[in-house]
CSV table of N, CA and C in Angstrom, one decimal:
chain,number,residue,atom,x,y,z
A,218,MET,N,-8.1,29.1,3.5
A,218,MET,CA,-7.2,28.1,3.0
A,218,MET,C,-8.1,26.9,2.6
A,219,LYS,N,-7.8,26.3,1.5
A,219,LYS,CA,-8.5,25.1,1.0
A,219,LYS,C,-8.1,23.9,1.8
A,220,ARG,N,-9.0,23.0,2.0
A,220,ARG,CA,-8.7,21.8,2.6
A,220,ARG,C,-8.4,20.8,1.5
A,221,ARG,N,-7.4,20.0,1.8
A,221,ARG,CA,-7.0,19.0,0.8
A,221,ARG,C,-7.9,17.7,1.0
A,222,ARG,N,-8.4,17.2,0.0
A,222,ARG,CA,-9.1,15.9,0.1
A,222,ARG,C,-8.2,14.8,0.2
A,223,THR,N,-8.3,14.0,1.2
A,223,THR,CA,-7.5,12.8,1.4
A,223,THR,C,-8.3,11.6,1.2
A,224,VAL,N,-7.7,10.5,0.8
A,224,VAL,CA,-8.3,9.2,0.6
A,224,VAL,C,-8.4,8.6,2.0
A,225,ARG,N,-9.6,8.1,2.3
A,225,ARG,CA,-9.7,7.5,3.7
A,225,ARG,C,-9.1,6.1,3.7
A,226,GLU,N,-8.2,6.0,4.6
A,226,GLU,CA,-7.6,4.7,4.8
A,226,GLU,C,-8.5,3.6,5.2
A,227,SER,N,-9.6,4.0,6.0
A,227,SER,CA,-10.5,3.0,6.5
A,227,SER,C,-11.6,2.7,5.5
A,228,ALA,N,-11.5,3.1,4.3
A,228,ALA,CA,-12.5,2.8,3.3
A,228,ALA,C,-12.7,1.3,3.2
A,229,SER,N,-13.9,0.9,2.9
A,229,SER,CA,-14.2,-0.5,2.8
A,229,SER,C,-13.4,-1.2,1.7
A,230,ILE,N,-12.8,-2.3,2.0
A,230,ILE,CA,-12.1,-3.0,0.9
A,230,ILE,C,-12.9,-4.2,0.4
A,231,GLU,N,-14.1,-4.3,0.9
A,231,GLU,CA,-15.0,-5.4,0.4
A,231,GLU,C,-15.4,-5.1,-1.0
A,232,PRO,N,-15.5,-6.2,-1.9
A,232,PRO,CA,-15.8,-6.0,-3.3
A,232,PRO,C,-17.3,-5.5,-3.4
A,233,PRO,N,-17.6,-4.9,-4.6
A,233,PRO,CA,-18.9,-4.5,-4.8
A,233,PRO,C,-19.8,-5.7,-4.9
A,234,PRO,N,-21.1,-5.6,-4.7
A,234,PRO,CA,-22.0,-6.7,-4.6
A,234,PRO,C,-22.2,-7.5,-6.0
A,235,GLU,N,-21.9,-6.8,-7.1
A,235,GLU,CA,-22.1,-7.5,-8.4
A,235,GLU,C,-21.0,-8.6,-8.7
A,236,TYR,N,-19.9,-8.6,-7.9
A,236,TYR,CA,-18.9,-9.6,-8.1
A,236,TYR,C,-19.3,-11.0,-7.8
A,237,TYR,N,-20.1,-11.1,-6.7
A,237,TYR,CA,-20.7,-12.4,-6.4
A,237,TYR,C,-21.9,-12.2,-5.4
A,238,VAL,N,-22.7,-13.1,-5.3
A,238,VAL,CA,-23.9,-13.0,-4.4
A,238,VAL,C,-23.5,-13.5,-3.0
A,239,ALA,N,-23.6,-12.7,-2.0
A,239,ALA,CA,-23.2,-13.1,-0.6
A,239,ALA,C,-24.2,-14.1,-0.1
A,240,GLY,N,-23.8,-15.2,0.5
A,240,GLY,CA,-24.7,-16.2,1.0
A,240,GLY,C,-24.9,-17.3,0.0
A,241,ALA,N,-24.7,-17.1,-1.2
A,241,ALA,CA,-24.8,-18.2,-2.2
A,241,ALA,C,-23.6,-19.0,-2.2
A,242,GLU,N,-23.4,-19.8,-3.2
A,242,GLU,CA,-22.2,-20.6,-3.3
A,242,GLU,C,-20.9,-19.8,-3.3
A,243,PRO,N,-19.8,-20.3,-2.8
A,243,PRO,CA,-18.6,-19.5,-2.7
A,243,PRO,C,-18.1,-19.1,-4.1
A,244,PRO,N,-17.4,-18.0,-4.3
A,244,PRO,CA,-16.9,-17.6,-5.6
A,244,PRO,C,-15.8,-18.6,-6.1
A,245,ASP,N,-15.7,-18.8,-7.4
A,245,ASP,CA,-14.7,-19.6,-7.9
A,245,ASP,C,-13.4,-18.8,-8.1
A,246,ALA,N,-12.4,-19.4,-8.6
A,246,ALA,CA,-11.1,-18.8,-8.7
A,246,ALA,C,-11.1,-17.5,-9.6
A,247,ALA,N,-11.9,-17.6,-10.7
A,247,ALA,CA,-11.9,-16.4,-11.5
A,247,ALA,C,-12.6,-15.2,-10.8
A,248,GLN,N,-13.6,-15.5,-10.0
A,248,GLN,CA,-14.3,-14.4,-9.3
A,248,GLN,C,-13.4,-13.9,-8.1
A,249,ARG,N,-12.7,-14.8,-7.5
A,249,ARG,CA,-11.7,-14.3,-6.5
A,249,ARG,C,-10.6,-13.5,-7.0
A,250,THR,N,-10.2,-13.8,-8.3
A,250,THR,CA,-9.2,-13.0,-8.9
A,250,THR,C,-9.8,-11.6,-9.2
A,251,LEU,N,-11.0,-11.5,-9.7
A,251,LEU,CA,-11.7,-10.2,-9.9
A,251,LEU,C,-11.8,-9.4,-8.7
A,252,ILE,N,-12.2,-10.1,-7.6
A,252,ILE,CA,-12.3,-9.4,-6.3
A,252,ILE,C,-11.0,-8.8,-5.9
A,253,LEU,N,-9.9,-9.6,-6.0
A,253,LEU,CA,-8.6,-9.1,-5.6
A,253,LEU,C,-8.1,-7.9,-6.5
A,254,ASP,N,-8.4,-8.1,-7.8
A,254,ASP,CA,-8.1,-7.0,-8.8
A,254,ASP,C,-8.8,-5.7,-8.4
A,255,TRP,N,-10.0,-5.8,-8.0
A,255,TRP,CA,-10.8,-4.6,-7.6
A,255,TRP,C,-10.2,-3.9,-6.4
A,256,VAL,N,-9.8,-4.7,-5.4
A,256,VAL,CA,-9.3,-4.2,-4.1
A,256,VAL,C,-7.9,-3.6,-4.4
A,257,VAL,N,-7.1,-4.2,-5.2
A,257,VAL,CA,-5.8,-3.7,-5.6
A,257,VAL,C,-5.9,-2.4,-6.3
A,258,SER,N,-6.8,-2.3,-7.2
A,258,SER,CA,-7.0,-1.0,-8.0
A,258,SER,C,-7.4,0.1,-7.0
A,259,ARG,N,-8.2,-0.2,-6.0
A,259,ARG,CA,-8.5,0.9,-5.0
A,259,ARG,C,-7.3,1.3,-4.2
A,260,ARG,N,-6.5,0.3,-3.8
A,260,ARG,CA,-5.3,0.6,-3.1
A,260,ARG,C,-4.3,1.4,-3.9
A,261,ILE,N,-4.1,1.0,-5.2
A,261,ILE,CA,-3.2,1.8,-6.1
A,261,ILE,C,-3.7,3.2,-6.2
A,262,ALA,N,-5.0,3.4,-6.3
A,262,ALA,CA,-5.5,4.8,-6.4
A,262,ALA,C,-5.2,5.6,-5.2
A,263,SER,N,-5.0,5.0,-4.0
A,263,SER,CA,-4.7,5.7,-2.8
A,263,SER,C,-3.2,5.8,-2.5
A,264,GLY,N,-2.3,5.4,-3.5
A,264,GLY,CA,-0.9,5.7,-3.3
A,264,GLY,C,-0.1,4.4,-3.1
A,265,TRP,N,-0.6,3.2,-3.1
A,265,TRP,CA,0.2,2.0,-2.9
A,265,TRP,C,0.7,1.6,-4.2
A,266,ARG,N,1.7,0.7,-4.2
A,266,ARG,CA,2.2,0.1,-5.5
A,266,ARG,C,2.4,-1.4,-5.2
A,267,VAL,N,2.3,-2.2,-6.3
A,267,VAL,CA,2.3,-3.7,-6.2
A,267,VAL,C,3.8,-4.1,-6.2
A,268,GLU,N,4.2,-4.9,-5.1
A,268,GLU,CA,5.5,-5.4,-5.0
A,268,GLU,C,5.6,-6.8,-5.6
A,269,SER,N,4.6,-7.6,-5.3
A,269,SER,CA,4.6,-9.0,-5.9
A,269,SER,C,3.1,-9.4,-6.0
A,270,ARG,N,2.8,-10.4,-6.9
A,270,ARG,CA,1.5,-10.8,-7.1
A,270,ARG,C,1.5,-12.3,-7.5
A,271,SER,N,0.6,-13.0,-6.9
A,271,SER,CA,0.3,-14.4,-7.3
A,271,SER,C,-1.2,-14.5,-7.5
A,272,GLY,N,-1.7,-15.7,-7.7
A,272,GLY,CA,-3.1,-15.9,-8.1
A,272,GLY,C,-4.1,-15.3,-7.1
A,273,SER,N,-3.9,-15.5,-5.8
A,273,SER,CA,-4.8,-15.1,-4.8
A,273,SER,C,-4.2,-14.2,-3.7
A,274,GLN,N,-3.0,-13.7,-4.0
A,274,GLN,CA,-2.3,-12.9,-3.0
A,274,GLN,C,-1.5,-11.7,-3.7
A,275,VAL,N,-1.5,-10.6,-3.0
A,275,VAL,CA,-0.8,-9.4,-3.5
A,275,VAL,C,-0.1,-8.8,-2.3
A,276,VAL,N,1.2,-8.4,-2.6
A,276,VAL,CA,1.9,-7.6,-1.6
A,276,VAL,C,2.0,-6.2,-2.1
A,277,LEU,N,1.5,-5.2,-1.3
A,277,LEU,CA,1.5,-3.8,-1.7
A,277,LEU,C,2.5,-3.1,-0.8
A,278,VAL,N,3.1,-2.0,-1.3
A,278,VAL,CA,4.1,-1.2,-0.6
A,278,VAL,C,3.7,0.3,-0.8
A,279,ARG,N,3.9,1.0,0.3
A,279,ARG,CA,3.8,2.5,0.2
A,279,ARG,C,5.0,3.1,0.9
A,280,GLY,N,5.5,4.1,0.3
A,280,GLY,CA,6.7,4.8,0.8
A,280,GLY,C,7.9,4.4,0.0
A,281,GLN,N,9.0,5.2,0.2
A,281,GLN,CA,10.3,5.0,-0.4
A,281,GLN,C,11.4,4.8,0.7
A,282,PRO,N,12.3,3.9,0.5
A,282,PRO,CA,13.4,3.8,1.4
A,282,PRO,C,14.3,5.0,1.3
A,283,VAL,N,15.1,5.3,2.3
A,283,VAL,CA,16.0,6.5,2.3
A,283,VAL,C,17.3,6.0,1.6
A,284,ASN,N,17.8,6.9,0.8
A,284,ASN,CA,19.0,6.7,0.1
A,284,ASN,C,20.2,7.2,1.0
A,285,HIS,N,20.7,6.3,1.9
A,285,HIS,CA,21.6,6.7,2.9
A,285,HIS,C,23.0,7.1,2.2
A,286,VAL,N,23.3,6.5,1.1
A,286,VAL,CA,24.6,6.8,0.5
A,286,VAL,C,24.6,8.2,0.0
A,287,LEU,N,23.5,8.6,-0.7
A,287,LEU,CA,23.4,10.0,-1.1
A,287,LEU,C,23.4,11.0,0.0
A,288,HIS,N,22.7,10.7,1.1
A,288,HIS,CA,22.7,11.6,2.2
A,288,HIS,C,24.1,11.7,2.9
A,289,ALA,N,24.8,10.6,3.0
A,289,ALA,CA,26.1,10.6,3.6
A,289,ALA,C,27.1,11.5,2.8
A,290,PHE,N,27.0,11.3,1.4
A,290,PHE,CA,27.8,12.1,0.5
A,290,PHE,C,27.5,13.6,0.7
A,291,LEU,N,26.2,14.0,0.8
A,291,LEU,CA,25.8,15.4,1.0
A,291,LEU,C,26.2,15.9,2.3
A,292,THR,N,26.2,15.1,3.4
A,292,THR,CA,26.6,15.5,4.7
A,292,THR,C,28.1,15.8,4.8
A,293,VAL,N,28.9,15.0,4.1
A,293,VAL,CA,30.3,15.2,4.1
A,293,VAL,C,30.7,16.4,3.4
A,294,PHE,N,30.1,16.7,2.3
A,294,PHE,CA,30.4,17.9,1.5
A,294,PHE,C,29.8,19.2,1.9
A,295,SER,N,28.8,19.1,2.9
A,295,SER,CA,28.2,20.3,3.4
A,295,SER,C,28.7,20.6,4.8
A,296,CYS,N,29.8,19.9,5.2
A,296,CYS,CA,30.4,20.1,6.5
A,296,CYS,C,29.4,19.7,7.6
A,297,LEU,N,28.8,18.6,7.5
A,297,LEU,CA,27.8,18.0,8.4
A,297,LEU,C,26.5,18.8,8.6
A,298,VAL,N,26.3,19.9,7.8
A,298,VAL,CA,25.0,20.6,7.9
A,298,VAL,C,23.9,19.8,7.4
A,299,TRP,N,24.1,19.0,6.3
A,299,TRP,CA,23.0,18.2,5.8
A,299,TRP,C,22.6,17.0,6.7
A,300,GLY,N,23.4,16.8,7.7
A,300,GLY,CA,23.1,15.7,8.6
A,300,GLY,C,21.7,15.9,9.4
A,301,ILE,N,21.4,17.2,9.6
A,301,ILE,CA,20.1,17.5,10.2
A,301,ILE,C,18.9,17.1,9.3
A,302,VAL,N,19.1,17.4,8.0
A,302,VAL,CA,18.0,17.0,7.0
A,302,VAL,C,18.0,15.5,7.0
A,303,TRP,N,19.1,14.8,6.9
A,303,TRP,CA,19.2,13.4,6.8
A,303,TRP,C,18.5,12.7,8.0
A,304,ALA,N,18.8,13.2,9.2
A,304,ALA,CA,18.2,12.7,10.4
A,304,ALA,C,16.6,12.8,10.4
A,305,GLY,N,16.2,14.0,9.9
A,305,GLY,CA,14.7,14.2,9.8
A,305,GLY,C,14.1,13.3,8.8
A,306,VAL,N,14.7,13.1,7.6
A,306,VAL,CA,14.2,12.2,6.6
A,306,VAL,C,14.2,10.8,7.1
A,307,ALA,N,15.2,10.4,7.8
A,307,ALA,CA,15.3,9.0,8.3
A,307,ALA,C,14.3,8.7,9.3
A,308,LEU,N,13.9,9.7,10.1
A,308,LEU,CA,12.9,9.5,11.2
A,308,LEU,C,11.5,9.5,10.6
A,309,VAL,N,11.2,10.3,9.6
A,309,VAL,CA,9.9,10.5,9.1
A,309,VAL,C,9.5,9.5,8.0
A,310,ASN,N,10.4,9.1,7.2
A,310,ASN,CA,10.2,8.3,6.0
A,310,ASN,C,10.0,6.8,6.5
A,311,ARG,N,8.9,6.3,6.2
A,311,ARG,CA,8.6,4.9,6.5
A,311,ARG,C,8.1,4.1,5.3
A,312,VAL,N,8.4,2.9,5.2
A,312,VAL,CA,8.0,2.0,4.2
A,312,VAL,C,7.0,1.0,4.8
A,313,GLU,N,5.8,1.0,4.2
A,313,GLU,CA,4.7,0.1,4.8
A,313,GLU,C,4.4,-1.0,3.8
A,314,ARG,N,4.2,-2.2,4.3
A,314,ARG,CA,3.9,-3.4,3.4
A,314,ARG,C,2.6,-4.0,3.9
A,315,VAL,N,1.8,-4.4,3.0
A,315,VAL,CA,0.5,-5.1,3.3
A,315,VAL,C,0.3,-6.2,2.3
A,316,ALA,N,0.0,-7.4,2.9
A,316,ALA,CA,-0.3,-8.6,2.1
A,316,ALA,C,-1.8,-8.7,2.1
A,317,LEU,N,-2.4,-8.8,0.9
A,317,LEU,CA,-3.9,-9.0,0.7
A,317,LEU,C,-4.1,-10.4,0.1
A,318,THR,N,-5.0,-11.1,0.7
A,318,THR,CA,-5.3,-12.5,0.3
A,318,THR,C,-6.8,-12.6,0.2
A,319,VAL,N,-7.3,-13.3,-0.8
A,319,VAL,CA,-8.7,-13.6,-0.9
A,319,VAL,C,-8.9,-15.0,-0.5
A,320,ASP,N,-9.8,-15.2,0.6
A,320,ASP,CA,-10.0,-16.5,1.1
A,320,ASP,C,-11.1,-17.2,0.2
A,321,ALA,N,-11.4,-18.4,0.5
A,321,ALA,CA,-12.4,-19.2,-0.3
A,321,ALA,C,-13.8,-18.7,-0.3
A,322,GLN,N,-14.1,-17.8,0.7
A,322,GLN,CA,-15.5,-17.2,0.7
A,322,GLN,C,-15.5,-15.9,0.0
A,323,GLY,N,-14.4,-15.4,-0.5
A,323,GLY,CA,-14.4,-14.1,-1.2
A,323,GLY,C,-14.1,-12.9,-0.4
A,324,ARG,N,-13.7,-13.2,0.9
A,324,ARG,CA,-13.3,-12.1,1.8
A,324,ARG,C,-11.9,-11.7,1.7
A,325,ILE,N,-11.5,-10.5,1.9
A,325,ILE,CA,-10.2,-10.0,1.8
A,325,ILE,C,-9.5,-10.1,3.2
A,326,VAL,N,-8.4,-10.8,3.3
A,326,VAL,CA,-7.7,-10.9,4.5
A,326,VAL,C,-6.4,-10.0,4.4
A,327,THR,N,-6.3,-9.1,5.3
A,327,THR,CA,-5.2,-8.1,5.3
A,327,THR,C,-4.2,-8.4,6.4
A,328,VAL,N,-2.9,-8.5,6.0
A,328,VAL,CA,-1.8,-8.8,7.0
A,328,VAL,C,-0.8,-7.7,6.8
A,329,ARG,N,-0.5,-6.9,7.9
A,329,ARG,CA,0.5,-5.9,7.8
A,329,ARG,C,1.9,-6.5,8.1
A,330,ALA,N,2.8,-6.1,7.3
A,330,ALA,CA,4.2,-6.6,7.5
A,330,ALA,C,5.1,-5.5,7.9
A,331,PRO,N,6.2,-5.8,8.5
A,331,PRO,CA,7.2,-4.8,8.9
A,331,PRO,C,7.9,-4.2,7.7
């Protein structure tokens, strides 16, 4: 059986060294925007999507909310059999949110949201 390649969640989100020189003067607003764009593109490649964006902050989301109306409809018309599937989907399916911010030194600050 083949192993599926998965994207490592713990991959470094620090920008590549050519974006700015570490230890030199802090990056300006344009460089911080490039750093944030690079990190966001890496997160998008691993399955996240952009929920909102400002100059130095991005909120990313992964997962889909459960459509409870559809599952309720299917449960009623299947004589409650679909309720087992609905319960499983409701327990397993999670929506994750992450806010990424670039500070004045060019470092990425990650805040996990509920």
